[in-house]
Amino acid sequence: MVNWQEVLKAYGSKRTLLKDEVLFHLDEEADAFYLLLSGDISLYKLNHEGQETSIRKVMPGEIFGEVMVFTESNYPVAAIAGKDSQLIEYSRQEILSAIKNNSEISMFFIKVLSQRCLMLTDKIYQFSLQDVLSRLAGFFFKYIEENGLVAKAEAGEPFEMIVPKKEIATSIGTIAETLSRNFRKLHKMGVLKVFGKTVIVQNFAKLQELAGV
Amino acid sequence: MVNWQEVLKAYGSKRTLLKDEVLFHLDEEADAFYLLLSGDISLYKLNHEGQETSIRKVMPGEIFGEVMVFTESNYPVAAIAGKDSQLIEYSRQEILSAIKNNSEISMFFIKVLSQRCLMLTDKIYQFSLQDVLSRLAGFFFKYIEENGLVAKAEAGEPFEMIVPKKEIATSIGTIAETLSRNFRKLHKMGVLKVFGKTVIVQNFAKLQELAGV
DNA sequence: GAATAGAATTGACTTAAGTCAAAACGGAGA
DNA sequence: TCTCCGTTTTGACTTAAGTCAATTCTATTC
């Protein structure tokens, strides 16, 4: 991943949020984006019944809102602190002038946004062609890679997953029940076992194959 | 849409492709991106059975390949001319130095990429939450908007759609048969009629509602 | 105009995944 | 330890969408 701190350290201003404090509302004008330093921020959208549902939890080191700043649109989500959090706020003004005066920063954003496009395209590909089982395998594979668990996975050693199942479900575009059934399926296939928050990969190659990587 | 010509006219070099000529191969290093002036270019990917399938047809005025240039990755598709085509080629070298020296160009790409992110996010949302019928309604709605057909649609006047059904199907993540059945469904619901390449919208408001706009 | 090939449609069938309701599990606090 | 509440799992059922095969439509070429 990209090292935001390094590139943007000369910019922005620190902010602190208490648990449950609202950073911005749904549909508010996006005049700043944020880098989360500590804590967590949940992003909420209204579902078709009009109730707020969490669509993503931002974790430390992640940035959010920059696309809305650049497209001059409104935030399509509300952002609320899940715990006490520290973040850096970059105002539109500030970041636009930084881009104007510093081609390093421009290039940085161009790369980041391109990477995001790539990632999103990939996700669309997954959604449109693959079934839940493959998507789930893809989720595990990505999780393992991104958290430096490849060695453990290959050795069949257990590791913990803190993400609530409900959240895994939404992130791969399904519901808790179907997710649960697909855990069993993976178990039966001898790919991996899940008990509670503990995961044991039994066949990493097979997992990879299922994920279509 | 963005006016590429305006911003990039000082850069790039013209190229001509004959029908069936290959612009670049699958997995080739992306050292240039392209703006299509005339003709059309089909982008192919290998499906799980290893056969080439068209995933998108680039139309005049569109740009393609820029994400791969910026992320320094390989083309995830092959590009082959569907007819004789004219395009402008922007080499990586050239575009990177343009970005370095011209903050207008940087800002331009940042905006374009951000908009693309937004669009892709939206598509993911559609894929994950909506059924084929809604996605199809969304497709029509977008098509009508983008081709200045809103007036006709609202008046119930017929208009032509050149896109082959097979292509509509892939673009909304389904197959020809299911698409066909959903055309009928829309007809039965009194939303719109399709015969051959002709479309008549009977209830634009309903179409919009189905699309979830 | 007939012949053909590709595109689109239809029907019969299978399967994946969602819904609803109930049960089991698990952790935080009394 | 017991209770309670939210999460997860399970079961029975429904529905949407894919597969396969056959048929019809359409456009192009001889």
Coordinates of C-alpha atoms (C1' of nucleotides) in Angstrom, one line a residue:
Chain A
M1 CA 0.0 0.0 0.0
V2 CA 0.9 3.6 -0.4
N3 CA 2.6 5.5 2.4
W4 CA 0.4 8.5 2.8
Q5 CA 2.3 9.9 5.8
E6 CA 5.5 10.3 3.8
V7 CA 4.0 12.2 0.9
L8 CA 1.5 14.3 2.7
K9 CA 3.2 15.0 6.0
A10 CA 3.7 18.7 5.1
Y11 CA 0.0 19.2 4.6
G12 CA -3.2 19.0 6.5
S13 CA -4.2 19.6 10.1
K14 CA -4.8 17.2 12.9
R15 CA -8.2 16.4 14.2
T16 CA -9.5 14.3 17.1
L17 CA -12.9 12.6 17.2
L18 CA -14.6 11.0 20.2
K19 CA -16.4 7.8 19.9
D20 CA -19.8 8.2 18.0
E21 CA -18.9 11.7 16.9
V22 CA -19.9 12.5 13.3
L23 CA -17.1 13.6 10.9
F24 CA -19.4 14.4 8.1
H25 CA -23.0 13.7 7.1
L26 CA -24.5 11.9 4.2
D27 CA -24.8 14.2 1.1
E28 CA -22.8 17.0 2.7
E29 CA -20.5 18.9 0.4
A30 CA -17.1 17.3 0.3
D31 CA -14.6 20.0 1.1
A32 CA -12.0 17.9 2.8
F33 CA -10.6 14.4 2.8
Y34 CA -9.1 12.5 5.6
L35 CA -6.2 10.2 6.6
L36 CA -7.0 8.1 9.6
L37 CA -4.2 7.8 12.1
S38 CA -5.8 5.8 14.9
G39 CA -9.2 4.5 15.9
D40 CA -11.8 3.6 13.3
I41 CA -14.4 5.4 11.3
S42 CA -17.5 3.7 9.9
L43 CA -19.1 4.8 6.7
Y44 CA -22.9 4.6 6.5
K45 CA -25.3 4.7 3.6
L46 CA -29.1 4.5 3.6
N47 CA -30.4 1.3 2.2
H48 CA -33.7 1.0 0.3
E49 CA -35.7 0.9 3.5
G50 CA -34.1 4.2 4.5
Q51 CA -32.1 2.9 7.4
E52 CA -28.5 3.5 7.9
T53 CA -26.2 0.5 7.1
S54 CA -22.5 0.4 7.5
I55 CA -20.8 -0.2 4.2
R56 CA -17.2 0.0 5.2
K57 CA -15.0 0.5 8.2
V58 CA -12.0 2.7 7.6
M59 CA -8.8 1.4 9.4
P60 CA -5.7 3.4 10.4
G61 CA -3.4 4.3 7.5
E62 CA -6.4 4.5 5.1
I63 CA -7.5 7.6 3.4
F64 CA -11.1 8.4 2.5
G65 CA -13.1 11.1 0.8
E66 CA -10.5 12.1 -1.7
V67 CA -12.5 11.0 -4.8
M68 CA -15.4 13.3 -3.7
V69 CA -13.1 16.2 -3.2
F70 CA -11.6 15.8 -6.7
T71 CA -14.9 15.3 -8.4
E72 CA -16.5 18.2 -6.4
S73 CA -19.4 16.0 -5.4
N74 CA -21.1 15.4 -2.1
Y75 CA -20.1 12.6 0.3
P76 CA -22.2 9.6 -0.7
V77 CA -21.9 8.3 2.9
A78 CA -21.9 9.5 6.5
A79 CA -18.7 9.0 8.6
I80 CA -19.0 8.3 12.3
A81 CA -16.2 7.4 14.7
G82 CA -16.4 3.8 16.0
K83 CA -14.0 4.7 18.8
D84 CA -11.9 7.7 19.8
S85 CA -9.9 8.5 16.6
Q86 CA -7.2 10.7 15.4
L87 CA -7.0 11.9 11.8
I88 CA -5.6 14.4 9.5
E89 CA -7.8 16.7 7.5
Y90 CA -6.8 18.0 4.1
S91 CA -9.0 20.8 2.9
R92 CA -9.9 21.0 -0.8
Q93 CA -8.2 24.4 -1.0
E94 CA -5.0 23.1 0.4
I95 CA -4.8 20.0 -1.6
L96 CA -5.6 21.7 -4.9
S97 CA -2.9 24.2 -4.4
A98 CA -0.5 21.4 -3.4
I99 CA -1.3 19.7 -6.7
K100 CA -0.8 22.9 -8.6
N101 CA 2.6 23.6 -7.1
N102 CA 4.1 20.2 -6.7
S103 CA 4.2 17.7 -9.5
E104 CA 5.3 14.9 -7.0
I105 CA 2.0 15.3 -5.2
S106 CA 0.1 15.3 -8.5
M107 CA 1.8 12.1 -9.7
F108 CA 1.1 10.6 -6.3
F109 CA -2.6 11.1 -6.6
I110 CA -2.7 10.0 -10.2
K111 CA -1.0 6.8 -9.2
V112 CA -3.3 6.2 -6.2
L113 CA -6.4 6.9 -8.2
S114 CA -5.3 4.6 -11.0
Q115 CA -4.6 1.9 -8.6
R116 CA -8.0 2.3 -7.1
C117 CA -9.5 2.1 -10.6
L118 CA -7.7 -1.1 -11.1
M119 CA -8.9 -2.5 -7.8
L120 CA -12.5 -1.5 -8.5
T121 CA -12.4 -3.0 -12.0
D122 CA -11.2 -6.2 -10.5
K123 CA -14.0 -6.2 -8.0
I124 CA -16.6 -5.7 -10.8
Y125 CA -15.1 -8.6 -12.6
Q126 CA -15.5 -10.7 -9.5
F127 CA -19.0 -9.7 -8.9
S128 CA -20.1 -10.2 -12.5
L129 CA -18.5 -13.6 -13.1
Q130 CA -17.9 -15.4 -9.9
D131 CA -20.1 -17.1 -7.4
V132 CA -20.1 -16.5 -3.6
L133 CA -17.6 -19.3 -3.0
S134 CA -15.0 -17.8 -5.3
R135 CA -15.6 -14.3 -3.9
L136 CA -15.2 -15.7 -0.4
A137 CA -12.0 -17.5 -1.4
G138 CA -10.8 -14.2 -3.0
F139 CA -11.6 -12.4 0.3
F140 CA -9.5 -14.8 2.3
F141 CA -6.7 -14.7 -0.1
K142 CA -6.6 -10.9 -0.1
Y143 CA -6.9 -10.8 3.7
I144 CA -4.0 -13.3 4.1
E145 CA -1.8 -11.3 1.7
E146 CA -2.5 -7.9 3.1
N147 CA -1.9 -9.0 6.7
G148 CA 1.3 -10.9 6.1
L149 CA -0.2 -14.3 6.9
V150 CA 0.9 -16.1 3.8
A151 CA 3.6 -18.1 5.7
K152 CA 1.0 -19.2 8.4
A153 CA -1.6 -20.0 5.8
E154 CA 0.9 -22.2 3.8
A155 CA 2.0 -24.0 7.0
G156 CA -1.6 -24.6 8.1
E157 CA -1.1 -22.6 11.2
P158 CA -4.2 -20.9 12.8
F159 CA -4.6 -17.2 12.7
E160 CA -7.2 -14.7 14.0
M161 CA -9.7 -12.7 12.0
I162 CA -11.2 -9.8 13.8
V163 CA -13.7 -8.8 11.1
P164 CA -17.3 -9.5 12.0
K165 CA -18.9 -12.0 9.7
K166 CA -21.7 -9.6 8.8
E167 CA -19.1 -7.3 7.4
I168 CA -17.4 -10.0 5.4
A169 CA -20.8 -10.8 3.9
T170 CA -21.5 -7.2 2.7
S171 CA -18.0 -6.8 1.5
I172 CA -18.3 -9.7 -0.9
G173 CA -21.9 -8.8 -1.8
T174 CA -23.9 -11.4 0.1
I175 CA -25.6 -12.0 3.4
A176 CA -24.6 -13.6 6.7
E177 CA -26.6 -16.9 6.1
T178 CA -25.1 -17.5 2.7
L179 CA -21.7 -16.7 4.0
S180 CA -22.1 -19.2 6.8
R181 CA -23.1 -21.9 4.3
N182 CA -20.0 -21.2 2.2
F183 CA -17.7 -21.5 5.2
R184 CA -19.0 -25.0 5.6
K185 CA -18.5 -25.6 1.9
L186 CA -14.9 -24.6 2.1
H187 CA -14.5 -26.8 5.1
K188 CA -16.1 -29.8 3.4
M189 CA -13.8 -29.2 0.4
G190 CA -10.8 -29.3 2.7
V191 CA -9.7 -25.8 1.9
L192 CA -10.0 -24.1 5.3
K193 CA -11.7 -24.2 8.6
V194 CA -13.3 -21.4 10.6
F195 CA -14.2 -21.6 14.2
G196 CA -15.2 -18.4 15.8
K197 CA -12.5 -15.9 15.0
T198 CA -9.9 -18.6 14.3
V199 CA -9.0 -19.7 10.8
I200 CA -6.9 -22.6 9.6
V201 CA -6.0 -22.9 6.0
Q202 CA -5.7 -26.5 5.0
N203 CA -5.0 -26.1 1.3
F204 CA -3.6 -22.7 0.3
A205 CA -3.1 -23.7 -3.3
K206 CA -6.7 -24.7 -3.6
L207 CA -7.8 -21.4 -2.0
Q208 CA -5.8 -19.5 -4.5
E209 CA -7.2 -21.5 -7.4
L210 CA -10.8 -20.9 -6.2
A211 CA -10.1 -17.2 -5.9
G212 CA -9.1 -17.3 -9.5
V213 CA -5.8 -15.5 -8.9
Chain B
M1 CA -18.0 13.7 -20.7
V2 CA -14.5 15.2 -20.8
N3 CA -13.1 16.8 -23.8
W4 CA -9.9 15.0 -24.4
Q5 CA -9.1 16.7 -27.6
E6 CA -9.0 20.1 -26.0
V7 CA -6.6 19.2 -23.2
L8 CA -4.4 16.8 -25.0
K9 CA -4.2 18.2 -28.5
A10 CA -0.6 19.4 -28.0
Y11 CA 0.5 15.8 -27.3
G12 CA 0.5 12.4 -28.8
S13 CA 1.0 11.1 -32.3
K14 CA -1.5 9.9 -34.8
R15 CA -1.9 6.3 -35.7
T16 CA -4.0 4.4 -38.2
L17 CA -5.2 0.8 -37.8
L18 CA -6.7 -1.4 -40.4
K19 CA -9.7 -3.7 -39.6
D20 CA -8.6 -6.7 -37.5
E21 CA -5.2 -5.2 -36.8
V22 CA -3.9 -5.7 -33.3
L23 CA -3.1 -2.6 -31.3
F24 CA -1.7 -4.4 -28.3
H25 CA -1.8 -7.9 -27.0
L26 CA -3.0 -9.3 -23.7
D27 CA -0.5 -9.0 -21.0
E28 CA 1.8 -6.7 -23.0
E29 CA 3.6 -4.0 -21.1
A30 CA 1.5 -0.8 -21.1
D31 CA 3.8 1.9 -22.5
A32 CA 1.1 4.0 -24.1
F33 CA -2.5 4.9 -23.9
Y34 CA -4.9 5.8 -26.7
L35 CA -7.6 8.2 -27.7
L36 CA -9.9 6.8 -30.4
L37 CA -10.8 9.3 -33.1
S38 CA -12.8 7.1 -35.5
G39 CA -13.7 3.5 -36.1
D40 CA -13.9 1.1 -33.1
I41 CA -11.6 -1.0 -31.0
S42 CA -12.7 -4.2 -29.3
L43 CA -11.1 -5.2 -26.0
Y44 CA -10.7 -8.9 -25.4
K45 CA -10.0 -11.0 -22.3
L46 CA -9.6 -14.7 -21.9
N47 CA -12.5 -16.3 -20.1
H48 CA -12.1 -19.3 -17.8
E49 CA -12.2 -21.7 -20.8
G50 CA -9.3 -19.8 -22.3
Q51 CA -11.1 -18.4 -25.2
E52 CA -11.1 -14.7 -26.2
T53 CA -14.3 -12.9 -25.3
S54 CA -15.0 -9.3 -26.1
I55 CA -15.5 -7.3 -22.9
R56 CA -15.9 -3.8 -24.2
K57 CA -16.0 -1.9 -27.5
V58 CA -14.3 1.4 -27.4
M59 CA -16.1 4.1 -29.3
P60 CA -14.8 7.4 -30.8
G61 CA -14.0 10.0 -28.3
E62 CA -13.1 7.5 -25.7
I63 CA -9.7 6.9 -24.1
F64 CA -8.3 3.6 -23.0
G65 CA -5.3 2.2 -21.4
E66 CA -4.4 5.2 -19.2
V67 CA -4.9 3.3 -15.9
M68 CA -2.4 0.7 -17.0
V69 CA 0.2 3.3 -18.0
F70 CA -0.1 5.1 -14.6
T71 CA 0.0 1.9 -12.6
E72 CA 2.9 0.6 -14.7
S73 CA 1.1 -2.6 -15.2
N74 CA 0.4 -4.8 -18.3
Y75 CA -2.7 -4.5 -20.4
P76 CA -5.3 -6.8 -18.9
V77 CA -6.9 -7.1 -22.3
A78 CA -6.0 -7.3 -26.0
A79 CA -7.1 -4.5 -28.3
I80 CA -8.1 -5.2 -31.9
A81 CA -9.6 -2.9 -34.5
G82 CA -13.2 -3.8 -35.4
K83 CA -13.0 -1.5 -38.5
D84 CA -10.3 0.8 -39.9
S85 CA -9.6 3.2 -37.1
Q86 CA -7.8 6.4 -36.4
L87 CA -6.3 7.1 -33.0
I88 CA -3.8 9.1 -31.1
E89 CA -1.1 7.4 -29.1
Y90 CA 0.3 8.9 -26.0
S91 CA 3.5 7.3 -24.8
R92 CA 4.2 6.9 -21.2
Q93 CA 7.3 9.1 -21.4
E94 CA 5.4 11.9 -23.1
I95 CA 2.5 11.8 -20.7
L96 CA 4.6 11.6 -17.6
S97 CA 6.6 14.6 -18.6
A98 CA 3.5 16.5 -19.5
I99 CA 2.2 15.8 -16.0
K100 CA 5.4 17.0 -14.5
N101 CA 5.5 20.3 -16.4
N102 CA 1.9 21.2 -16.6
S103 CA -0.4 21.2 -13.5
E104 CA -3.4 21.6 -15.8
I105 CA -2.8 18.3 -17.3
S106 CA -2.2 16.7 -13.8
M107 CA -5.4 18.1 -12.5
F108 CA -7.2 16.9 -15.6
F109 CA -6.1 13.3 -15.1
I110 CA -6.9 13.5 -11.4
K111 CA -10.4 14.6 -12.2
V112 CA -10.8 12.0 -14.9
L113 CA -9.6 9.2 -12.7
S114 CA -11.7 10.3 -9.8
Q115 CA -14.8 10.3 -11.9
R116 CA -13.9 6.9 -13.1
C117 CA -13.6 5.7 -9.5
L118 CA -17.0 7.1 -8.8
M119 CA -18.5 5.4 -11.8
L120 CA -16.9 2.1 -10.9
T121 CA -18.1 2.3 -7.3
D122 CA -21.5 2.9 -8.5
K123 CA -21.4 -0.1 -10.8
I124 CA -20.2 -2.3 -7.9
Y125 CA -23.1 -1.1 -5.8
Q126 CA -25.4 -2.1 -8.6
F127 CA -23.9 -5.5 -9.0
S128 CA -24.0 -6.3 -5.3
L129 CA -27.5 -5.1 -4.6
Q130 CA -29.6 -5.2 -7.6
D131 CA -31.2 -7.9 -9.8
V132 CA -30.9 -8.1 -13.6
L133 CA -34.1 -6.2 -14.2
S134 CA -32.9 -3.2 -12.2
R135 CA -29.5 -3.3 -13.8
L136 CA -31.1 -3.5 -17.2
A137 CA -33.3 -0.5 -16.4
G138 CA -30.2 1.3 -15.2
F139 CA -28.5 0.5 -18.5
F140 CA -31.4 1.9 -20.5
F141 CA -31.6 5.0 -18.3
K142 CA -27.9 5.7 -18.7
Y143 CA -28.0 5.0 -22.5
I144 CA -30.9 7.4 -22.9
E145 CA -29.2 10.1 -20.9
E146 CA -25.8 9.8 -22.5
N147 CA -27.3 9.9 -26.0
G148 CA -29.6 12.9 -25.6
L149 CA -32.7 10.7 -25.9
V150 CA -34.5 11.9 -22.8
A151 CA -37.0 14.0 -24.7
K152 CA -37.8 11.1 -27.0
A153 CA -38.1 8.6 -24.2
E154 CA -40.5 10.9 -22.3
A155 CA -42.6 11.4 -25.3
G156 CA -42.7 7.7 -26.0
E157 CA -41.1 8.1 -29.4
P158 CA -39.0 5.3 -30.8
F159 CA -35.3 5.4 -31.1
E160 CA -32.6 3.1 -32.3
M161 CA -30.0 1.2 -30.3
I162 CA -27.0 0.0 -32.2
V163 CA -25.4 -2.0 -29.4
P164 CA -25.6 -5.8 -29.9
K165 CA -27.7 -7.6 -27.3
K166 CA -24.8 -9.9 -26.4
E167 CA -22.8 -6.8 -25.5
I168 CA -25.6 -5.3 -23.3
A169 CA -25.7 -8.6 -21.5
T170 CA -22.0 -8.7 -20.6
S171 CA -22.1 -5.0 -19.7
I172 CA -24.8 -5.6 -17.0
G173 CA -23.2 -8.9 -16.0
T174 CA -25.6 -11.5 -17.4
I175 CA -26.1 -13.6 -20.5
A176 CA -28.1 -13.2 -23.7
E177 CA -30.9 -15.5 -22.6
T178 CA -31.6 -13.8 -19.3
L179 CA -31.4 -10.5 -21.0
S180 CA -34.0 -11.6 -23.5
R181 CA -36.3 -12.7 -20.7
N182 CA -35.9 -9.4 -19.0
F183 CA -36.8 -7.5 -22.1
R184 CA -40.1 -9.3 -22.1
K185 CA -40.5 -8.6 -18.4
L186 CA -40.1 -4.9 -19.0
H187 CA -42.6 -5.1 -21.9
K188 CA -45.2 -6.9 -19.7
M189 CA -44.7 -4.3 -17.0
G190 CA -45.5 -1.6 -19.5
V191 CA -42.1 0.1 -19.1
L192 CA -40.6 -0.3 -22.6
K193 CA -40.8 -2.3 -25.8
V194 CA -37.8 -3.6 -27.8
F195 CA -38.2 -4.9 -31.4
G196 CA -35.0 -5.5 -33.1
K197 CA -32.9 -2.4 -32.7
T198 CA -35.9 -0.1 -32.0
V199 CA -36.8 0.9 -28.5
I200 CA -40.0 2.6 -27.3
V201 CA -40.2 3.8 -23.8
Q202 CA -43.7 3.7 -22.5
N203 CA -43.2 4.7 -18.9
F204 CA -40.0 6.7 -18.3
A205 CA -40.7 7.4 -14.7
K206 CA -41.1 3.7 -14.0
L207 CA -37.9 3.0 -15.8
Q208 CA -36.1 5.5 -13.6
E209 CA -37.7 4.1 -10.5
L210 CA -36.6 0.6 -11.4
A211 CA -33.1 1.8 -12.1
G212 CA -33.0 3.1 -8.6
V213 CA -31.9 6.6 -9.6
Chain C
dG1 C1' -34.4 -14.9 -54.3
dA2 C1' -32.2 -18.8 -52.0
dA3 C1' -28.6 -20.2 -48.8
dT4 C1' -26.3 -19.7 -45.0
dA5 C1' -24.3 -18.0 -40.6
dG6 C1' -24.7 -15.4 -36.7
dA7 C1' -27.9 -13.3 -33.4
dA8 C1' -31.8 -13.6 -30.6
dT9 C1' -35.5 -16.0 -28.5
dT10 C1' -37.9 -19.7 -26.3
dG11 C1' -38.6 -23.8 -23.4
dA12 C1' -37.3 -27.3 -19.9
dC13 C1' -34.4 -27.9 -16.4
dT14 C1' -30.9 -27.2 -12.5
dT15 C1' -28.6 -24.7 -9.3
dA16 C1' -27.2 -20.8 -6.5
dA17 C1' -28.5 -17.7 -3.4
dG18 C1' -32.0 -15.0 -0.9
dT19 C1' -36.0 -15.0 2.8
dC20 C1' -38.0 -16.1 7.0
dA21 C1' -38.1 -18.2 11.3
dA22 C1' -36.0 -20.7 14.8
dA23 C1' -32.2 -22.4 17.4
dA24 C1' -27.5 -22.2 19.1
dC25 C1' -23.6 -19.7 20.5
dG26 C1' -20.7 -16.3 22.8
dG27 C1' -19.4 -12.4 25.3
dA28 C1' -20.3 -8.5 28.8
dG29 C1' -22.2 -7.2 32.8
dA30 C1' -25.0 -8.2 37.1
Chain D
dT1 C1' -22.3 -18.3 37.5
dC2 C1' -26.4 -16.8 35.3
dT3 C1' -28.8 -13.7 32.3
dC4 C1' -29.5 -11.2 28.3
dC5 C1' -28.6 -9.5 23.8
dG6 C1' -26.4 -9.5 19.6
dT7 C1' -24.2 -12.6 16.3
dT8 C1' -23.9 -16.8 13.9
dT9 C1' -25.7 -21.0 12.3
dT10 C1' -29.2 -24.1 10.7
dG11 C1' -33.4 -25.7 8.3
dA12 C1' -37.3 -25.3 5.1
dC13 C1' -38.7 -22.9 1.4
dT14 C1' -38.9 -19.6 -2.8
dT15 C1' -37.1 -17.3 -6.5
dA16 C1' -33.7 -15.5 -9.7
dA17 C1' -30.7 -16.6 -13.0
dG18 C1' -27.7 -19.9 -15.4
dT19 C1' -27.3 -24.2 -18.7
dC20 C1' -28.4 -26.8 -22.6
dA21 C1' -30.8 -27.6 -26.7
dA22 C1' -33.9 -26.4 -30.2
dT23 C1' -36.0 -22.9 -32.9
dT24 C1' -36.8 -18.5 -35.1
dC25 C1' -35.2 -14.2 -36.9
dT26 C1' -32.0 -11.3 -39.5
dA27 C1' -28.6 -9.9 -42.4
dT28 C1' -25.3 -10.8 -45.9
dT29 C1' -23.5 -13.0 -49.8
dC30 C1' -23.8 -15.7 -53.9

